[in-house]
Amino acid sequence: MGEIEHSTEVEHAPAVWSLRDVLPQDSTPWYKQRHLLLLNLSMVIPYLSSTTNGYDGSMLNGLQSMVQWQNSFDHPTGTRLGSLSNGVIFGQILAFPIAPWLCDHMGRRFPIFIGSLLLVIGAVLQCAAQNYAMFLVSRMIIGFGGLIAVEASPMLVTELAYPTHRGVLTAYYNSLWYLGALLAAWTTYGTYFMGTHTSWAWRIPSLLQGFFPLLQVLFVYLIPESPRYLVQRDRYDDARKILTKYHAAGNPSSPLVDFEMKEITLSIETAKSTSGTGYLEFLKSAGNKHRLFIIIMVPCMMQLSGNGLIAYYLHLILNSIGFTSDPQQLRINGGLTIFNLFVSLAMASLMDLAGRRRLFLFSTTGMLACYVVWTVLSAVNEQRGFADTSLGTGVVVMIFLYQFAYNAGMNAVPWVYVTEVLPTHLRAKGTNVMQIAATCALVFNGYANPVAMEAISWRYYIVYCCVIAVEVAVVWFAFPETKGRSLEEVAVLFDGEGAFGGVSAEGKKGVEDLEKV
């Protein structure tokens, strides 16, 4: 559709700026409304990107506790082990220039398709690995494809979801990380008992990493494209058709669809007329600088809060407190993933009730308290020569409590928050910046954590106590609340009334109304 038709779209949209005013007054639960049920179930496909990511982290953790894998790769330690952990990251680095371009020019579904296809190929090569180098290369392919799929998936969920479901549905995205972690943990536990001399004990979990990406390859084109991407590409009719079908049960005169189309169009057109879409836009206004700070801080908080030790080096932690049995470590890893999955889903369900900022604060203060106690218990346990098993058990309890606090804010909230603070025209590039920051943090985790744990043991925890204390202050002073606002109206928190360009009078009323929703 051309520019003339687009102008008509804006002119004839109703002068209604309150989301509450246009929502259907229907008490029927969403799961009894076919269009919403189909829409929400379709989110499972992009969710699988997170599930695959979780499978990878837990699988490598489980493999490190398997004598079969250790024998196959000559018991890697230090930087050699760190390179295997960072093999995925090396692949992600190569994908950084490609992923946002694909999202901006090819939509959200194609990147999920091509990224998942590469993941399937990487999983097959990982299973067939004959030596250290081949295993490392396969993990680089997995990282390359995984980053492309991961960048597009939460954007598709956020931009496609029904307005009142967006927060919770996006929060579930990262929560499903633990479903993959759970499956990997118990798969490696089961295959461990195949025998100490069979490489299939680690090859089977490696091959199964390609199962969820295969489902995405097969089914991703059965779900609709992002209407915001379509508007950005001037495909207004296609965007309206999707919103009409999935948000309004096929009603072509739905006030909700009119409202959404007007808000999306005004936001994107204002951005086109007042700013560009390159990375330098993050440095051209106070609001965008604030956004840049947030999208760098959030992934750093996700990866540098001590969770990297648990995610990739749990076996080193357990060794440091005297829990050295392979089956024992695998059971703890499996139990932790079950706990994490249920806690994360529960916290995600509270997203719109508690708000984003409050969950961040609860998470950071809780993690700090747990890490302090964890550090003290580990120190005393070492001084007593690991003879007091109750201290070791206390550390395990602190790990579980820490994970509870972590999941409250660092698992369910980040993707919701980052996609909300970024405007549509910068969302793909902002998400890429987030991934780059996360990768830098993961590189640190991959190399520094195993070396530091082997060198200074529990004393390394003190570093994370200090880091988490800084995070508490950052959230308190720099993270605004975005609860109760549409994607477009969040821009007002950063850009003021100018976020709506030439419709400032109407926009002002809209901001006031949305704050009451």
Short mmCIF file of C-alpha atoms in Angstrom, two decimals:
data_model
loop_
_atom_site.label_atom_id
_atom_site.label_comp_id
_atom_site.label_asym_id
_atom_site.label_seq_id
_atom_site.Cartn_x
_atom_site.Cartn_y
_atom_site.Cartn_z
CA MET A 1 0.00 0.00 0.00
CA GLY A 2 1.35 3.43 -0.90
CA GLU A 3 1.75 6.64 1.04
CA ILE A 4 -1.73 7.96 0.12
CA GLU A 5 -3.39 4.90 1.57
CA HIS A 6 -1.22 5.18 4.65
CA SER A 7 -2.32 8.78 5.22
CA THR A 8 -5.94 7.69 4.94
CA GLU A 9 -5.27 5.06 7.59
CA VAL A 10 -4.15 7.72 10.03
CA GLU A 11 -6.85 10.26 9.16
CA HIS A 12 -9.77 7.92 9.57
CA ALA A 13 -8.56 6.17 12.73
CA PRO A 14 -10.90 7.03 15.59
CA ALA A 15 -9.94 9.82 17.98
CA VAL A 16 -9.61 7.42 20.87
CA TRP A 17 -6.40 7.24 22.85
CA SER A 18 -7.26 5.00 25.78
CA LEU A 19 -6.54 1.31 25.37
CA ARG A 20 -9.13 0.65 28.04
CA ASP A 21 -11.80 2.34 25.90
CA VAL A 22 -11.26 0.07 22.91
CA LEU A 23 -10.78 -3.31 24.60
CA PRO A 24 -13.77 -5.61 24.06
CA GLN A 25 -16.13 -5.69 27.03
CA ASP A 26 -16.25 -9.47 27.10
CA SER A 27 -15.97 -11.57 30.25
CA THR A 28 -15.23 -14.76 28.30
CA PRO A 29 -11.78 -16.13 29.28
CA TRP A 30 -9.17 -15.90 26.50
CA TYR A 31 -8.79 -19.69 26.32
CA LYS A 32 -12.45 -19.93 25.29
CA GLN A 33 -11.99 -17.43 22.45
CA ARG A 34 -10.66 -19.26 19.41
CA HIS A 35 -8.65 -16.36 17.94
CA LEU A 36 -6.82 -15.63 21.18
CA LEU A 37 -6.28 -19.31 21.95
CA LEU A 38 -4.68 -19.88 18.52
CA LEU A 39 -2.58 -16.73 18.84
CA ASN A 40 -1.25 -17.60 22.29
CA LEU A 41 -0.56 -21.22 21.36
CA SER A 42 1.40 -20.06 18.32
CA MET A 43 3.85 -18.35 20.67
CA VAL A 44 5.25 -21.79 21.46
CA ILE A 45 7.22 -21.69 18.19
CA PRO A 46 9.31 -18.59 19.03
CA TYR A 47 9.51 -19.78 22.66
CA LEU A 48 11.51 -22.80 21.46
CA SER A 49 14.47 -20.52 20.68
CA SER A 50 14.80 -19.89 24.40
CA THR A 51 14.25 -23.58 25.19
CA THR A 52 17.08 -24.57 22.84
CA ASN A 53 19.34 -21.97 24.44
CA GLY A 54 18.60 -23.40 27.87
CA TYR A 55 19.23 -26.92 26.65
CA ASP A 56 22.70 -25.92 25.51
CA GLY A 57 23.81 -24.46 28.84
CA SER A 58 22.51 -27.36 30.93
CA MET A 59 23.73 -30.00 28.49
CA LEU A 60 27.33 -28.78 28.67
CA ASN A 61 27.03 -28.65 32.44
CA GLY A 62 25.83 -32.27 32.45
CA LEU A 63 28.50 -33.40 29.99
CA GLN A 64 31.23 -32.03 32.24
CA SER A 65 29.98 -34.33 35.00
CA MET A 66 30.13 -37.39 32.68
CA VAL A 67 33.30 -39.48 32.62
CA GLN A 68 32.42 -40.56 29.05
CA TRP A 69 32.62 -36.99 27.76
CA GLN A 70 35.71 -36.18 29.81
CA ASN A 71 37.52 -39.22 28.38
CA SER A 72 36.52 -38.37 24.81
CA PHE A 73 38.03 -34.88 25.06
CA ASP A 74 41.01 -35.55 27.36
CA HIS A 75 39.54 -33.95 30.48
CA PRO A 76 39.60 -30.28 29.37
CA THR A 77 40.28 -27.68 32.08
CA GLY A 78 41.00 -23.95 32.34
CA THR A 79 41.03 -22.07 29.04
CA ARG A 80 40.56 -25.30 27.05
CA LEU A 81 37.29 -25.92 28.88
CA GLY A 82 36.45 -22.22 28.60
CA SER A 83 36.81 -22.39 24.81
CA LEU A 84 34.18 -25.13 24.62
CA SER A 85 31.82 -23.05 26.74
CA ASN A 86 32.58 -20.02 24.57
CA GLY A 87 32.35 -21.92 21.28
CA VAL A 88 28.72 -20.84 21.06
CA ILE A 89 29.78 -17.27 21.77
CA PHE A 90 32.35 -17.29 18.96
CA GLY A 91 29.53 -18.18 16.59
CA GLN A 92 27.32 -15.46 18.04
CA ILE A 93 29.99 -12.84 17.39
CA LEU A 94 29.99 -13.77 13.70
CA ALA A 95 26.19 -13.39 13.59
CA PHE A 96 26.05 -9.92 15.16
CA PRO A 97 26.18 -7.93 11.88
CA ILE A 98 23.68 -10.27 10.19
CA ALA A 99 20.90 -10.79 12.74
CA PRO A 100 19.51 -7.21 12.95
CA TRP A 101 19.68 -6.80 9.17
CA LEU A 102 17.62 -9.96 8.72
CA CYS A 103 15.06 -8.78 11.29
CA ASP A 104 14.72 -5.33 9.70
CA HIS A 105 14.59 -6.49 6.07
CA MET A 106 13.22 -10.06 6.17
CA GLY A 107 10.79 -9.88 9.07
CA ARG A 108 10.76 -11.94 12.26
CA ARG A 109 9.84 -15.37 10.90
CA PHE A 110 12.64 -15.83 8.36
CA PRO A 111 15.46 -15.27 10.89
CA ILE A 112 13.83 -17.87 13.16
CA PHE A 113 13.68 -20.28 10.21
CA ILE A 114 17.27 -19.86 9.01
CA GLY A 115 18.71 -19.69 12.53
CA SER A 116 16.90 -22.87 13.54
CA LEU A 117 18.07 -24.66 10.39
CA LEU A 118 21.68 -23.85 11.28
CA LEU A 119 21.04 -25.11 14.81
CA VAL A 120 19.88 -28.46 13.43
CA ILE A 121 23.05 -28.73 11.32
CA GLY A 122 25.21 -27.79 14.31
CA ALA A 123 23.55 -30.39 16.55
CA VAL A 124 24.18 -33.16 13.99
CA LEU A 125 27.87 -32.18 13.72
CA GLN A 126 28.14 -31.96 17.52
CA CYS A 127 26.80 -35.48 17.83
CA ALA A 128 29.26 -36.74 15.20
CA ALA A 129 32.30 -34.95 16.67
CA GLN A 130 35.45 -37.07 16.57
CA ASN A 131 37.78 -34.70 18.39
CA TYR A 132 38.00 -31.46 20.35
CA ALA A 133 38.26 -29.25 17.25
CA MET A 134 35.17 -30.73 15.60
CA PHE A 135 33.15 -30.35 18.79
CA LEU A 136 34.27 -26.71 19.04
CA VAL A 137 33.33 -25.94 15.41
CA SER A 138 29.88 -27.52 15.84
CA ARG A 139 29.27 -25.30 18.85
CA MET A 140 30.24 -22.23 16.81
CA ILE A 141 27.61 -23.15 14.22
CA ILE A 142 25.08 -23.59 17.02
CA GLY A 143 25.99 -20.14 18.36
CA PHE A 144 25.71 -18.52 14.92
CA GLY A 145 22.27 -19.92 14.19
CA GLY A 146 21.10 -19.57 17.76
CA LEU A 147 21.76 -15.84 17.94
CA ILE A 148 19.80 -15.17 14.74
CA ALA A 149 16.80 -17.11 16.06
CA VAL A 150 17.04 -15.66 19.57
CA GLU A 151 17.08 -12.04 18.39
CA ALA A 152 13.95 -12.45 16.27
CA SER A 153 11.89 -14.66 18.59
CA PRO A 154 11.09 -12.33 21.54
CA MET A 155 10.44 -9.46 19.12
CA LEU A 156 7.84 -11.56 17.32
CA VAL A 157 6.16 -12.46 20.62
CA THR A 158 6.12 -8.86 21.84
CA GLU A 159 4.93 -7.32 18.58
CA LEU A 160 2.29 -9.95 17.84
CA ALA A 161 0.76 -10.54 21.29
CA TYR A 162 -2.67 -9.26 22.30
CA PRO A 163 -2.13 -5.94 24.18
CA THR A 164 -3.19 -7.12 27.63
CA HIS A 165 -1.30 -10.42 27.26
CA ARG A 166 1.99 -8.97 26.03
CA GLY A 167 3.83 -8.66 29.35
CA VAL A 168 3.15 -12.18 30.58
CA LEU A 169 3.63 -13.83 27.18
CA THR A 170 6.99 -12.14 26.64
CA ALA A 171 8.03 -13.05 30.19
CA TYR A 172 7.28 -16.69 29.47
CA TYR A 173 9.78 -16.55 26.59
CA ASN A 174 12.88 -16.50 28.78
CA SER A 175 11.21 -18.68 31.41
CA LEU A 176 11.08 -21.52 28.89
CA TRP A 177 14.89 -21.46 28.96
CA TYR A 178 14.53 -23.75 31.93
CA LEU A 179 12.43 -26.28 30.06
CA GLY A 180 15.42 -26.89 27.80
CA ALA A 181 17.74 -26.92 30.80
CA LEU A 182 15.52 -29.46 32.56
CA LEU A 183 15.38 -31.79 29.56
CA ALA A 184 19.14 -31.59 29.05
CA ALA A 185 19.90 -32.18 32.73
CA TRP A 186 17.80 -35.33 32.97
CA THR A 187 18.82 -36.58 29.53
CA THR A 188 22.49 -36.45 30.50
CA TYR A 189 21.64 -38.08 33.83
CA GLY A 190 19.90 -40.96 32.03
CA THR A 191 22.53 -41.50 29.33
CA TYR A 192 25.29 -41.44 31.94
CA PHE A 193 24.26 -44.95 32.99
CA MET A 194 24.70 -46.34 29.46
CA GLY A 195 28.23 -47.33 30.44
CA THR A 196 31.55 -45.63 31.01
CA HIS A 197 33.01 -46.74 27.68
CA THR A 198 30.32 -45.64 25.23
CA SER A 199 30.48 -42.21 23.60
CA TRP A 200 26.73 -42.36 22.92
CA ALA A 201 26.28 -41.26 26.52
CA TRP A 202 27.17 -37.74 25.36
CA ARG A 203 26.34 -38.05 21.65
CA ILE A 204 22.62 -38.65 22.27
CA PRO A 205 22.13 -35.44 24.32
CA SER A 206 24.19 -33.58 21.69
CA LEU A 207 21.94 -34.76 18.86
CA LEU A 208 18.73 -34.01 20.76
CA GLN A 209 19.76 -30.34 20.86
CA GLY A 210 18.49 -30.15 17.29
CA PHE A 211 14.96 -31.37 18.10
CA PHE A 212 13.35 -28.05 19.06
CA PRO A 213 14.99 -26.09 16.21
CA LEU A 214 13.65 -28.74 13.81
CA LEU A 215 10.13 -28.03 15.06
CA GLN A 216 10.69 -24.32 14.41
CA VAL A 217 11.91 -25.01 10.87
CA LEU A 218 8.77 -27.03 10.17
CA PHE A 219 6.16 -24.77 11.76
CA VAL A 220 7.40 -21.15 11.95
CA TYR A 221 5.62 -20.12 8.74
CA LEU A 222 2.30 -21.28 10.17
CA ILE A 223 2.27 -18.31 12.55
CA PRO A 224 1.62 -14.69 11.47
CA GLU A 225 4.29 -12.07 10.86
CA SER A 226 4.75 -9.09 13.16
CA PRO A 227 2.21 -6.36 12.27
CA ARG A 228 4.70 -3.70 13.40
CA TYR A 229 7.30 -5.01 10.96
CA LEU A 230 4.66 -4.96 8.21
CA VAL A 231 3.76 -1.33 8.94
CA GLN A 232 7.46 -0.47 8.94
CA ARG A 233 7.65 -1.94 5.42
CA ASP A 234 4.53 0.00 4.33
CA ARG A 235 2.35 -3.13 4.20
CA TYR A 236 -0.57 -1.59 6.07
CA ASP A 237 -3.30 -3.87 4.69
CA ASP A 238 -1.37 -7.00 5.69
CA ALA A 239 -0.79 -5.64 9.18
CA ARG A 240 -4.49 -4.76 9.60
CA LYS A 241 -5.56 -8.22 8.41
CA ILE A 242 -3.38 -9.90 11.05
CA LEU A 243 -4.60 -7.64 13.85
CA THR A 244 -8.21 -8.10 12.72
CA LYS A 245 -7.93 -11.89 12.64
CA TYR A 246 -6.00 -12.45 15.86
CA HIS A 247 -6.93 -9.47 18.05
CA ALA A 248 -10.53 -8.85 16.95
CA ALA A 249 -11.84 -12.30 15.96
CA GLY A 250 -12.20 -11.16 12.33
CA ASN A 251 -14.22 -8.01 13.05
CA PRO A 252 -13.12 -5.49 10.34
CA SER A 253 -14.60 -2.51 12.22
CA SER A 254 -13.00 -3.30 15.56
CA PRO A 255 -12.13 -0.12 17.56
CA LEU A 256 -9.18 -2.03 19.05
CA VAL A 257 -7.65 -2.66 15.63
CA ASP A 258 -8.21 0.97 14.62
CA PHE A 259 -6.51 2.10 17.81
CA GLU A 260 -3.55 -0.27 17.36
CA MET A 261 -3.05 0.65 13.71
CA LYS A 262 -3.14 4.36 14.49
CA GLU A 263 -0.73 4.06 17.39
CA ILE A 264 1.72 1.83 15.51
CA THR A 265 1.60 3.99 12.38
CA LEU A 266 2.04 7.28 14.23
CA SER A 267 4.96 5.89 16.22
CA ILE A 268 6.80 4.53 13.19
CA GLU A 269 6.09 7.56 10.97
CA THR A 270 7.19 9.97 13.69
CA ALA A 271 10.42 8.00 14.07
CA LYS A 272 11.01 8.04 10.31
CA SER A 273 10.53 11.81 10.11
CA THR A 274 12.56 12.79 13.16
CA SER A 275 15.33 10.19 13.38
CA GLY A 276 17.20 7.47 11.55
CA THR A 277 17.45 3.77 12.21
CA GLY A 278 21.22 3.32 12.60
CA TYR A 279 23.16 2.52 15.75
CA LEU A 280 24.27 6.15 16.12
CA GLU A 281 20.65 7.07 16.92
CA PHE A 282 21.29 5.70 20.42
CA LEU A 283 23.68 8.63 20.99
CA LYS A 284 21.58 11.45 19.54
CA SER A 285 19.09 12.13 22.32
CA ALA A 286 18.88 11.86 26.09
CA GLY A 287 16.05 9.34 25.80
CA ASN A 288 18.03 7.07 23.48
CA LYS A 289 21.13 7.31 25.67
CA HIS A 290 18.98 6.21 28.60
CA ARG A 291 17.69 3.29 26.50
CA LEU A 292 21.25 2.36 25.52
CA PHE A 293 22.30 2.29 29.17
CA ILE A 294 19.40 0.01 30.05
CA ILE A 295 19.86 -2.44 27.17
CA ILE A 296 23.54 -2.81 28.09
CA MET A 297 22.97 -3.06 31.83
CA VAL A 298 20.16 -5.61 31.67
CA PRO A 299 22.16 -8.38 29.90
CA CYS A 300 25.18 -7.65 32.11
CA MET A 301 22.96 -8.12 35.14
CA MET A 302 21.58 -11.31 33.63
CA GLN A 303 25.06 -12.80 33.12
CA LEU A 304 27.29 -11.18 35.76
CA SER A 305 25.23 -11.78 38.88
CA GLY A 306 26.99 -15.04 39.70
CA ASN A 307 24.52 -17.19 37.80
CA GLY A 308 27.19 -18.09 35.25
CA LEU A 309 28.91 -20.19 37.88
CA ILE A 310 25.75 -22.23 38.35
CA ALA A 311 24.79 -22.42 34.69
CA TYR A 312 28.11 -23.67 33.33
CA TYR A 313 30.32 -24.64 36.27
CA LEU A 314 28.01 -26.16 38.86
CA HIS A 315 30.30 -29.19 39.02
CA LEU A 316 33.19 -26.94 40.15
CA ILE A 317 31.02 -25.41 42.88
CA LEU A 318 29.91 -28.83 44.09
CA ASN A 319 33.47 -30.10 44.02
CA SER A 320 34.51 -27.12 46.16
CA ILE A 321 32.07 -28.12 48.93
CA GLY A 322 32.77 -31.85 48.83
CA PHE A 323 29.94 -33.09 46.56
CA THR A 324 32.15 -34.98 44.08
CA SER A 325 30.04 -37.97 42.98
CA ASP A 326 28.99 -37.78 39.29
CA PRO A 327 25.43 -39.14 39.86
CA GLN A 328 25.04 -36.85 42.89
CA GLN A 329 26.02 -33.79 40.85
CA LEU A 330 23.71 -34.79 38.00
CA ARG A 331 20.78 -35.20 40.40
CA ILE A 332 21.40 -31.76 41.94
CA ASN A 333 21.63 -30.23 38.46
CA GLY A 334 18.38 -31.93 37.43
CA GLY A 335 16.55 -30.93 40.59
CA LEU A 336 17.70 -27.34 40.19
CA THR A 337 16.32 -27.10 36.67
CA ILE A 338 12.88 -28.39 37.77
CA PHE A 339 12.85 -25.81 40.58
CA ASN A 340 13.94 -23.03 38.22
CA LEU A 341 11.28 -23.83 35.64
CA PHE A 342 8.37 -23.63 38.04
CA VAL A 343 9.67 -20.54 39.87
CA SER A 344 10.34 -18.71 36.60
CA LEU A 345 6.87 -19.46 35.20
CA ALA A 346 5.26 -18.36 38.47
CA MET A 347 7.18 -15.08 38.49
CA ALA A 348 6.38 -14.46 34.82
CA SER A 349 2.69 -14.78 35.65
CA LEU A 350 3.09 -11.95 38.17
CA MET A 351 4.63 -9.61 35.59
CA ASP A 352 1.65 -7.30 35.15
CA LEU A 353 0.64 -7.46 38.80
CA ALA A 354 4.00 -6.65 40.40
CA GLY A 355 5.51 -4.52 37.65
CA ARG A 356 8.96 -4.68 36.07
CA ARG A 357 10.92 -2.38 38.39
CA ARG A 358 9.65 -4.04 41.58
CA LEU A 359 10.64 -7.50 40.35
CA PHE A 360 14.10 -6.22 39.41
CA LEU A 361 14.56 -4.79 42.91
CA PHE A 362 13.32 -7.94 44.64
CA SER A 363 15.65 -10.02 42.49
CA THR A 364 18.84 -8.03 43.02
CA THR A 365 18.41 -7.62 46.80
CA GLY A 366 17.53 -11.31 47.17
CA MET A 367 20.56 -12.43 45.16
CA LEU A 368 22.84 -10.23 47.24
CA ALA A 369 21.59 -11.69 50.52
CA CYS A 370 21.95 -15.27 49.24
CA TYR A 371 25.45 -14.73 47.87
CA VAL A 372 26.69 -13.27 51.16
CA VAL A 373 25.44 -16.29 53.12
CA TRP A 374 26.70 -18.67 50.40
CA THR A 375 30.18 -17.12 50.63
CA VAL A 376 30.30 -17.42 54.42
CA LEU A 377 29.17 -21.06 54.40
CA SER A 378 31.73 -21.97 51.72
CA ALA A 379 34.53 -20.32 53.69
CA VAL A 380 33.68 -22.13 56.93
CA ASN A 381 33.24 -25.42 55.06
CA GLU A 382 36.77 -25.18 53.62
CA GLN A 383 38.25 -24.27 57.01
CA ARG A 384 36.71 -27.44 58.47
CA GLY A 385 38.11 -29.59 55.68
CA PHE A 386 34.63 -30.33 54.26
CA ALA A 387 34.01 -32.59 57.25
CA ASP A 388 30.74 -30.89 58.23
CA THR A 389 28.27 -32.07 55.58
CA SER A 390 25.57 -29.73 56.91
CA LEU A 391 27.58 -26.74 55.68
CA GLY A 392 27.78 -28.24 52.21
CA THR A 393 24.05 -28.84 52.30
CA GLY A 394 23.59 -25.23 53.39
CA VAL A 395 25.46 -24.06 50.29
CA VAL A 396 23.16 -26.15 48.11
CA VAL A 397 20.14 -24.56 49.85
CA MET A 398 21.59 -21.09 49.19
CA ILE A 399 22.02 -22.00 45.53
CA PHE A 400 18.32 -22.86 45.33
CA LEU A 401 17.30 -19.65 47.17
CA TYR A 402 19.61 -17.63 44.96
CA GLN A 403 17.97 -19.13 41.88
CA PHE A 404 14.56 -18.17 43.27
CA ALA A 405 15.66 -14.54 43.58
CA TYR A 406 17.41 -14.60 40.21
CA ASN A 407 14.36 -15.94 38.41
CA ALA A 408 12.15 -13.27 39.95
CA GLY A 409 13.82 -10.53 37.96
CA MET A 410 16.68 -11.72 35.79
CA ASN A 411 14.85 -14.42 33.88
CA ALA A 412 11.25 -13.37 33.41
CA VAL A 413 11.63 -9.58 33.20
CA PRO A 414 14.60 -8.69 30.90
CA TRP A 415 13.14 -9.50 27.48
CA VAL A 416 9.86 -7.84 28.42
CA TYR A 417 11.63 -4.72 29.63
CA VAL A 418 14.12 -4.38 26.78
CA THR A 419 11.53 -4.87 24.03
CA GLU A 420 9.24 -2.36 25.75
CA VAL A 421 11.81 0.43 26.14
CA LEU A 422 12.95 0.12 22.51
CA PRO A 423 10.83 1.80 19.79
CA THR A 424 9.94 -0.29 16.74
CA HIS A 425 12.48 1.35 14.41
CA LEU A 426 15.35 0.59 16.83
CA ARG A 427 14.11 -2.68 18.31
CA ALA A 428 16.16 -5.03 16.11
CA LYS A 429 19.39 -3.07 16.53
CA GLY A 430 18.74 -2.53 20.24
CA THR A 431 18.20 -6.24 20.71
CA ASN A 432 21.48 -6.82 18.90
CA VAL A 433 23.26 -4.42 21.27
CA MET A 434 21.75 -6.38 24.14
CA GLN A 435 23.12 -9.62 22.69
CA ILE A 436 26.58 -8.09 22.19
CA ALA A 437 26.65 -6.97 25.81
CA ALA A 438 25.49 -10.42 26.91
CA THR A 439 28.19 -12.05 24.81
CA CYS A 440 30.92 -9.90 26.34
CA ALA A 441 29.68 -10.95 29.77
CA LEU A 442 29.55 -14.60 28.70
CA VAL A 443 33.12 -14.46 27.40
CA PHE A 444 34.15 -13.27 30.84
CA ASN A 445 32.17 -16.07 32.45
CA GLY A 446 33.59 -18.68 30.09
CA TYR A 447 37.22 -17.85 30.73
CA ALA A 448 37.40 -16.14 34.11
CA ASN A 449 35.01 -18.34 36.08
CA PRO A 450 36.75 -21.75 35.71
CA VAL A 451 40.22 -20.22 36.20
CA ALA A 452 39.16 -18.20 39.25
CA MET A 453 37.25 -21.10 40.79
CA GLU A 454 40.28 -23.37 40.48
CA ALA A 455 42.63 -20.68 41.81
CA ILE A 456 40.79 -19.08 44.74
CA SER A 457 37.65 -21.23 45.20
CA TRP A 458 34.97 -19.61 47.38
CA ARG A 459 36.85 -16.28 47.61
CA TYR A 460 35.73 -15.58 44.06
CA TYR A 461 32.15 -15.24 45.35
CA ILE A 462 33.12 -11.96 47.05
CA VAL A 463 33.50 -10.37 43.60
CA TYR A 464 29.89 -11.19 42.80
CA CYS A 465 28.67 -9.84 46.13
CA CYS A 466 30.12 -6.46 45.12
CA VAL A 467 28.73 -6.64 41.59
CA ILE A 468 25.19 -7.42 42.76
CA ALA A 469 25.33 -4.54 45.26
CA VAL A 470 26.02 -2.16 42.35
CA GLU A 471 23.08 -3.68 40.44
CA VAL A 472 20.70 -2.83 43.27
CA ALA A 473 21.70 0.84 43.01
CA VAL A 474 21.43 0.87 39.21
CA VAL A 475 17.87 -0.49 39.25
CA TRP A 476 16.81 1.96 41.95
CA PHE A 477 18.08 5.06 40.16
CA ALA A 478 17.88 4.23 36.43
CA PHE A 479 15.04 1.78 35.71
CA PRO A 480 11.61 3.42 35.17
CA GLU A 481 8.40 1.40 35.46
CA THR A 482 6.79 0.46 32.12
CA LYS A 483 3.83 -1.48 33.47
CA GLY A 484 0.40 -0.57 32.06
CA ARG A 485 1.59 1.08 28.84
CA SER A 486 1.40 0.02 25.21
CA LEU A 487 4.66 -0.49 23.31
CA GLU A 488 4.29 2.89 21.66
CA GLU A 489 3.36 4.79 24.84
CA VAL A 490 6.46 3.60 26.71
CA ALA A 491 8.35 6.04 24.46
CA VAL A 492 6.86 8.93 26.45
CA LEU A 493 8.93 7.86 29.49
CA PHE A 494 12.12 8.47 27.52
CA ASP A 495 11.25 11.05 24.86
CA GLY A 496 8.47 13.07 26.46
CA GLU A 497 5.45 14.27 24.50
CA GLY A 498 7.61 14.62 21.39
CA ALA A 499 7.36 10.85 20.98
CA PHE A 500 4.14 11.49 19.06
CA GLY A 501 5.41 14.28 16.85
CA GLY A 502 2.66 16.40 15.33
CA VAL A 503 -0.19 14.97 17.37
CA SER A 504 0.99 16.29 20.69
CA ALA A 505 -2.42 17.47 21.89
CA GLU A 506 -4.07 14.12 21.28
CA GLY A 507 -0.93 12.35 22.42
CA LYS A 508 -0.94 14.16 25.74
CA LYS A 509 -4.45 12.95 26.44
CA GLY A 510 -3.44 9.45 25.40
CA VAL A 511 -0.53 9.39 27.83
CA GLU A 512 -2.76 10.49 30.69
CA ASP A 513 -5.36 7.85 29.85
CA LEU A 514 -2.83 5.05 29.46
CA GLU A 515 -1.36 5.79 32.87
CA LYS A 516 -4.76 4.94 34.34
CA VAL A 517 -5.02 1.58 32.55
#
